[in-house]
Amino acid sequence: MAAAQGRLSDGADGMDDAKDTARGRGGSALPPAFRSAVDALRTARLRPQVEVEPTPAPQRLAPHAYALEAVVVDGDQELADGRLVLLHDPAGHEAWHGTFRLVTLVRAELEPEMAADPLLPEVCWSWLTGALQARGLGYGEPSGTITRAGSHYFGGLADRPPASQIEIRASWTPREGLGGVPDTAAHLLSWCDLLAQVAGLPPAGPGDPSVVTLPQRRDPQSR
C-alpha cells in the first residue's frame, strides 16, 4: 500500500489535486504548524502488519484536514481496519480546547466469546486511552462511542456462521508542543497500537526490527 502521505485539504473548494489542496483559503499557504504535523505523520515508523494509505480528507469539519486509512493484516487475512483524520483550525475550536483534533474509526470482527463479554465496551475504550498513555502522550477532551453489532444469516446465507463486530468511534485533542505542533507521529503510533490490539496482535516491543518506515512512493506534489 502507499506511503503515509495522504491528501491535504484546505476546505476551500474540495479539489483533490495536491497542487491546489496544499494551499489555504484565498490561495494562502497552509499553516506551518499543520504542515509540520502532517510531515510527522508521513515519516512515522509503523509495524508492517498495519498497512496505511492516504484517503480523501473530510472537507467541512475544519479549515484544514489530512486523513489516513489502515488495515491490519496477518498473511492474507484482514483482522481490523480504521481511519484516522487530523483536523486543524488555526483560530482554535471551543469544543476541542485547542487548534488540532484527531478523529478515528476502528472496526474488527470478534470471536464469539469476546463479543459476549458485558465489559467489552469499557475494555475497548481503555485500549484507546491506554495506547495514548503508554507512549506518554498528553491529550484532552476525549469522547467517543463503542458499538457492538451482531449478524445472523438466513435463507441463501444460512450456511454462514453468526458474526460479531466491534466499532470504536473516538476523537481527542493532542497536546501541542513546540511551535504549537502536537507529536502527531506518536499519536499515529498509538493509534496503530490500538488497531493491533483490537486485531489481537501482540504488542511491538521497543526496538522491534519489524517496525519499518513506509516507503515514499511519490512526491507529495504529484497527486
Short mmCIF file of C-alpha atoms in Angstrom, two decimals:
data_model
loop_
_atom_site.label_atom_id
_atom_site.label_comp_id
_atom_site.label_asym_id
_atom_site.label_seq_id
_atom_site.Cartn_x
_atom_site.Cartn_y
_atom_site.Cartn_z
CA MET A 1 0.00 0.00 0.00
CA ALA A 2 1.02 3.62 -0.41
CA ALA A 3 3.17 5.62 1.94
CA ALA A 4 1.51 7.63 4.67
CA GLN A 5 1.35 10.77 2.58
CA GLY A 6 -2.36 11.40 2.27
CA ARG A 7 -4.20 14.33 0.81
CA LEU A 8 -4.05 17.81 2.23
CA SER A 9 -7.43 19.52 2.28
CA ASP A 10 -7.90 23.25 2.79
CA GLY A 11 -11.69 23.08 2.91
CA ALA A 12 -11.97 25.78 0.27
CA ASP A 13 -13.11 24.13 -2.94
CA GLY A 14 -12.84 20.36 -2.43
CA MET A 15 -10.28 19.93 -5.20
CA ASP A 16 -8.19 16.75 -4.94
CA ASP A 17 -5.05 17.79 -6.76
CA ALA A 18 -2.27 18.37 -4.23
CA LYS A 19 -1.10 21.45 -6.09
CA ASP A 20 -4.42 23.05 -5.15
CA THR A 21 -5.12 21.44 -1.77
CA ALA A 22 -1.66 22.43 -0.46
CA ARG A 23 -2.96 25.98 -0.12
CA GLY A 24 -5.35 27.64 2.29
CA ARG A 25 -8.39 29.76 1.70
CA GLY A 26 -7.79 32.56 -0.76
CA GLY A 27 -4.66 30.84 -2.08
CA SER A 28 -2.67 31.33 1.12
CA ALA A 29 -0.11 28.75 2.18
CA LEU A 30 -1.01 26.05 4.67
CA PRO A 31 -0.26 27.00 8.30
CA PRO A 32 3.29 25.95 9.24
CA ALA A 33 2.04 24.07 12.32
CA PHE A 34 -0.36 21.99 10.22
CA ARG A 35 2.28 21.26 7.59
CA SER A 36 4.74 20.15 10.29
CA ALA A 37 2.09 17.92 11.88
CA VAL A 38 1.35 16.28 8.53
CA ASP A 39 5.05 15.83 7.72
CA ALA A 40 5.45 13.96 11.02
CA LEU A 41 2.61 11.61 10.06
CA ARG A 42 4.23 10.92 6.69
CA THR A 43 7.55 9.85 8.23
CA ALA A 44 6.27 7.78 11.16
CA ARG A 45 7.75 4.29 11.51
CA LEU A 46 4.97 1.69 11.57
CA ARG A 47 4.90 -2.05 12.18
CA PRO A 48 4.40 -3.87 8.84
CA GLN A 49 1.18 -5.62 9.89
CA VAL A 50 -0.53 -2.21 9.82
CA GLU A 51 -0.78 -1.12 6.19
CA VAL A 52 -1.57 2.56 5.71
CA GLU A 53 -2.64 4.51 2.67
CA PRO A 54 -4.00 8.00 2.03
CA THR A 55 -7.71 8.66 1.79
CA PRO A 56 -9.61 11.84 0.89
CA ALA A 57 -9.93 14.11 3.89
CA PRO A 58 -13.31 15.49 5.00
CA GLN A 59 -13.97 18.99 3.70
CA ARG A 60 -16.32 20.53 6.26
CA LEU A 61 -15.09 19.52 9.71
CA ALA A 62 -12.24 22.05 9.88
CA PRO A 63 -10.39 24.53 7.66
CA HIS A 64 -7.56 22.00 7.19
CA ALA A 65 -7.64 18.21 7.28
CA TYR A 66 -5.47 15.20 6.50
CA ALA A 67 -6.67 11.58 6.50
CA LEU A 68 -5.22 8.08 6.52
CA GLU A 69 -6.85 4.68 6.42
CA ALA A 70 -5.29 1.45 7.62
CA VAL A 71 -5.83 -2.28 7.67
CA VAL A 72 -4.23 -4.85 9.97
CA VAL A 73 -3.20 -7.95 8.05
CA ASP A 74 -1.95 -11.38 9.01
CA GLY A 75 -0.93 -13.24 5.87
CA ASP A 76 -3.90 -12.79 3.53
CA GLN A 77 -6.37 -12.18 6.35
CA GLU A 78 -7.59 -8.69 7.29
CA LEU A 79 -8.05 -8.54 11.06
CA ALA A 80 -9.12 -4.92 11.58
CA ASP A 81 -9.38 -1.65 9.73
CA GLY A 82 -9.66 2.01 10.58
CA ARG A 83 -9.43 5.64 9.58
CA LEU A 84 -7.55 8.48 11.27
CA VAL A 85 -8.24 12.14 10.48
CA LEU A 86 -6.15 15.10 11.61
CA LEU A 87 -8.15 18.34 11.82
CA HIS A 88 -6.70 21.82 12.25
CA ASP A 89 -8.35 25.16 12.89
CA PRO A 90 -5.72 27.90 13.39
CA ALA A 91 -8.29 30.05 15.18
CA GLY A 92 -8.95 27.34 17.73
CA HIS A 93 -12.14 25.43 18.40
CA GLU A 94 -14.18 25.86 21.58
CA ALA A 95 -15.16 22.19 21.80
CA TRP A 96 -11.59 20.99 21.14
CA HIS A 97 -9.86 23.34 23.61
CA GLY A 98 -7.05 23.53 21.06
CA THR A 99 -6.28 24.01 17.37
CA PHE A 100 -5.86 20.32 16.46
CA ARG A 101 -8.19 17.35 16.77
CA LEU A 102 -7.74 13.67 15.94
CA VAL A 103 -10.79 11.65 14.89
CA THR A 104 -10.84 7.90 14.39
CA LEU A 105 -12.96 4.95 13.40
CA VAL A 106 -11.69 1.42 14.17
CA ARG A 107 -13.51 -1.82 13.32
CA ALA A 108 -12.78 -5.50 13.83
CA GLU A 109 -14.54 -8.86 13.80
CA LEU A 110 -14.88 -10.50 17.20
CA GLU A 111 -14.64 -14.02 18.49
CA PRO A 112 -17.98 -15.15 19.98
CA GLU A 113 -16.53 -15.38 23.48
CA MET A 114 -15.24 -11.81 23.36
CA ALA A 115 -18.46 -10.49 21.80
CA ALA A 116 -20.43 -11.90 24.74
CA ASP A 117 -18.32 -10.14 27.37
CA PRO A 118 -20.53 -7.48 29.03
CA LEU A 119 -17.43 -5.38 29.82
CA LEU A 120 -16.27 -5.28 26.20
CA PRO A 121 -17.16 -1.59 25.58
CA GLU A 122 -15.25 -0.46 28.68
CA VAL A 123 -12.29 -2.66 27.73
CA CYS A 124 -12.15 -1.27 24.19
CA TRP A 125 -12.25 2.31 25.46
CA SER A 126 -9.42 1.50 27.85
CA TRP A 127 -7.41 0.20 24.90
CA LEU A 128 -7.66 3.62 23.27
CA THR A 129 -6.75 5.65 26.34
CA GLY A 130 -4.14 3.09 27.38
CA ALA A 131 -2.43 3.26 23.97
CA LEU A 132 -2.06 7.03 24.36
CA GLN A 133 -0.89 6.83 27.95
CA ALA A 134 1.59 4.04 27.22
CA ARG A 135 3.51 6.43 24.95
CA GLY A 136 3.29 9.26 27.48
CA LEU A 137 1.12 11.42 25.24
CA GLY A 138 -0.77 14.39 26.56
CA TYR A 139 -4.32 14.75 25.30
CA GLY A 140 -7.61 16.29 26.31
CA GLU A 141 -11.35 16.31 25.68
CA PRO A 142 -11.62 12.61 24.71
CA SER A 143 -15.03 11.46 23.53
CA GLY A 144 -16.41 8.52 21.63
CA THR A 145 -18.74 5.57 21.28
CA ILE A 146 -18.19 1.83 21.33
CA THR A 147 -20.68 -0.16 19.25
CA ARG A 148 -21.05 -3.91 19.32
CA ALA A 149 -23.05 -5.43 16.47
CA GLY A 150 -24.08 -8.99 15.64
CA SER A 151 -25.20 -10.53 12.34
CA HIS A 152 -27.22 -13.70 11.81
CA TYR A 153 -27.72 -15.11 8.34
CA PHE A 154 -30.81 -16.72 6.81
CA GLY A 155 -32.08 -18.18 3.55
CA GLY A 156 -29.38 -18.39 0.93
CA LEU A 157 -26.84 -17.16 3.51
CA ALA A 158 -27.84 -19.60 6.24
CA ASP A 159 -24.59 -21.55 5.91
CA ARG A 160 -22.62 -18.56 7.26
CA PRO A 161 -21.88 -18.62 10.98
CA PRO A 162 -23.09 -15.70 13.13
CA ALA A 163 -20.64 -12.79 13.14
CA SER A 164 -19.94 -10.02 15.62
CA GLN A 165 -18.11 -6.74 15.12
CA ILE A 166 -16.80 -4.02 17.39
CA GLU A 167 -16.64 -0.41 16.22
CA ILE A 168 -14.76 2.36 18.01
CA ARG A 169 -15.52 5.96 17.09
CA ALA A 170 -13.49 8.47 19.04
CA SER A 171 -11.80 11.85 18.99
CA TRP A 172 -9.33 13.67 21.21
CA THR A 173 -7.26 16.84 21.30
CA PRO A 174 -3.50 16.20 21.13
CA ARG A 175 -1.48 18.49 23.37
CA GLU A 176 0.54 20.98 21.36
CA GLY A 177 4.28 21.20 21.76
CA LEU A 178 6.99 23.47 20.39
CA GLY A 179 5.62 25.88 17.82
CA GLY A 180 2.06 24.78 18.56
CA VAL A 181 2.64 21.41 16.85
CA PRO A 182 1.44 18.17 18.51
CA ASP A 183 3.51 14.99 18.29
CA THR A 184 1.33 13.53 15.57
CA ALA A 185 3.79 10.73 14.76
CA ALA A 186 3.48 9.40 18.31
CA HIS A 187 -0.30 9.69 18.17
CA LEU A 188 -0.29 7.73 14.92
CA LEU A 189 1.82 5.02 16.56
CA SER A 190 -0.59 4.89 19.48
CA TRP A 191 -3.47 4.55 17.03
CA CYS A 192 -1.65 1.68 15.32
CA ASP A 193 -1.17 0.09 18.76
CA LEU A 194 -4.94 0.30 19.22
CA LEU A 195 -5.56 -1.27 15.81
CA ALA A 196 -3.15 -4.09 16.58
CA GLN A 197 -4.73 -4.73 19.97
CA VAL A 198 -8.24 -4.80 18.54
CA ALA A 199 -6.96 -7.22 15.90
CA GLY A 200 -5.47 -9.47 18.57
CA LEU A 201 -1.82 -8.97 17.65
CA PRO A 202 0.89 -8.95 20.34
CA PRO A 203 2.40 -5.55 21.12
CA ALA A 204 5.54 -4.48 19.28
CA GLY A 205 8.39 -4.12 21.76
CA PRO A 206 10.93 -1.28 21.85
CA GLY A 207 13.44 -1.59 19.06
CA ASP A 208 11.31 -4.19 17.28
CA PRO A 209 13.16 -4.86 13.98
CA SER A 210 9.82 -5.45 12.25
CA VAL A 211 8.96 -1.76 12.64
CA VAL A 212 9.73 -0.04 9.36
CA THR A 213 9.32 3.33 7.68
CA LEU A 214 6.65 3.35 5.00
CA PRO A 215 8.26 3.97 1.58
CA GLN A 216 7.68 7.31 -0.09
CA ARG A 217 6.46 6.13 -3.49
CA ARG A 218 5.64 9.51 -4.99
CA ASP A 219 6.30 13.17 -4.46
CA PRO A 220 3.59 14.80 -2.33
CA GLN A 221 3.02 17.44 -5.00
CA SER A 222 2.49 14.92 -7.82
CA ARG A 223 -1.11 13.97 -6.94
#
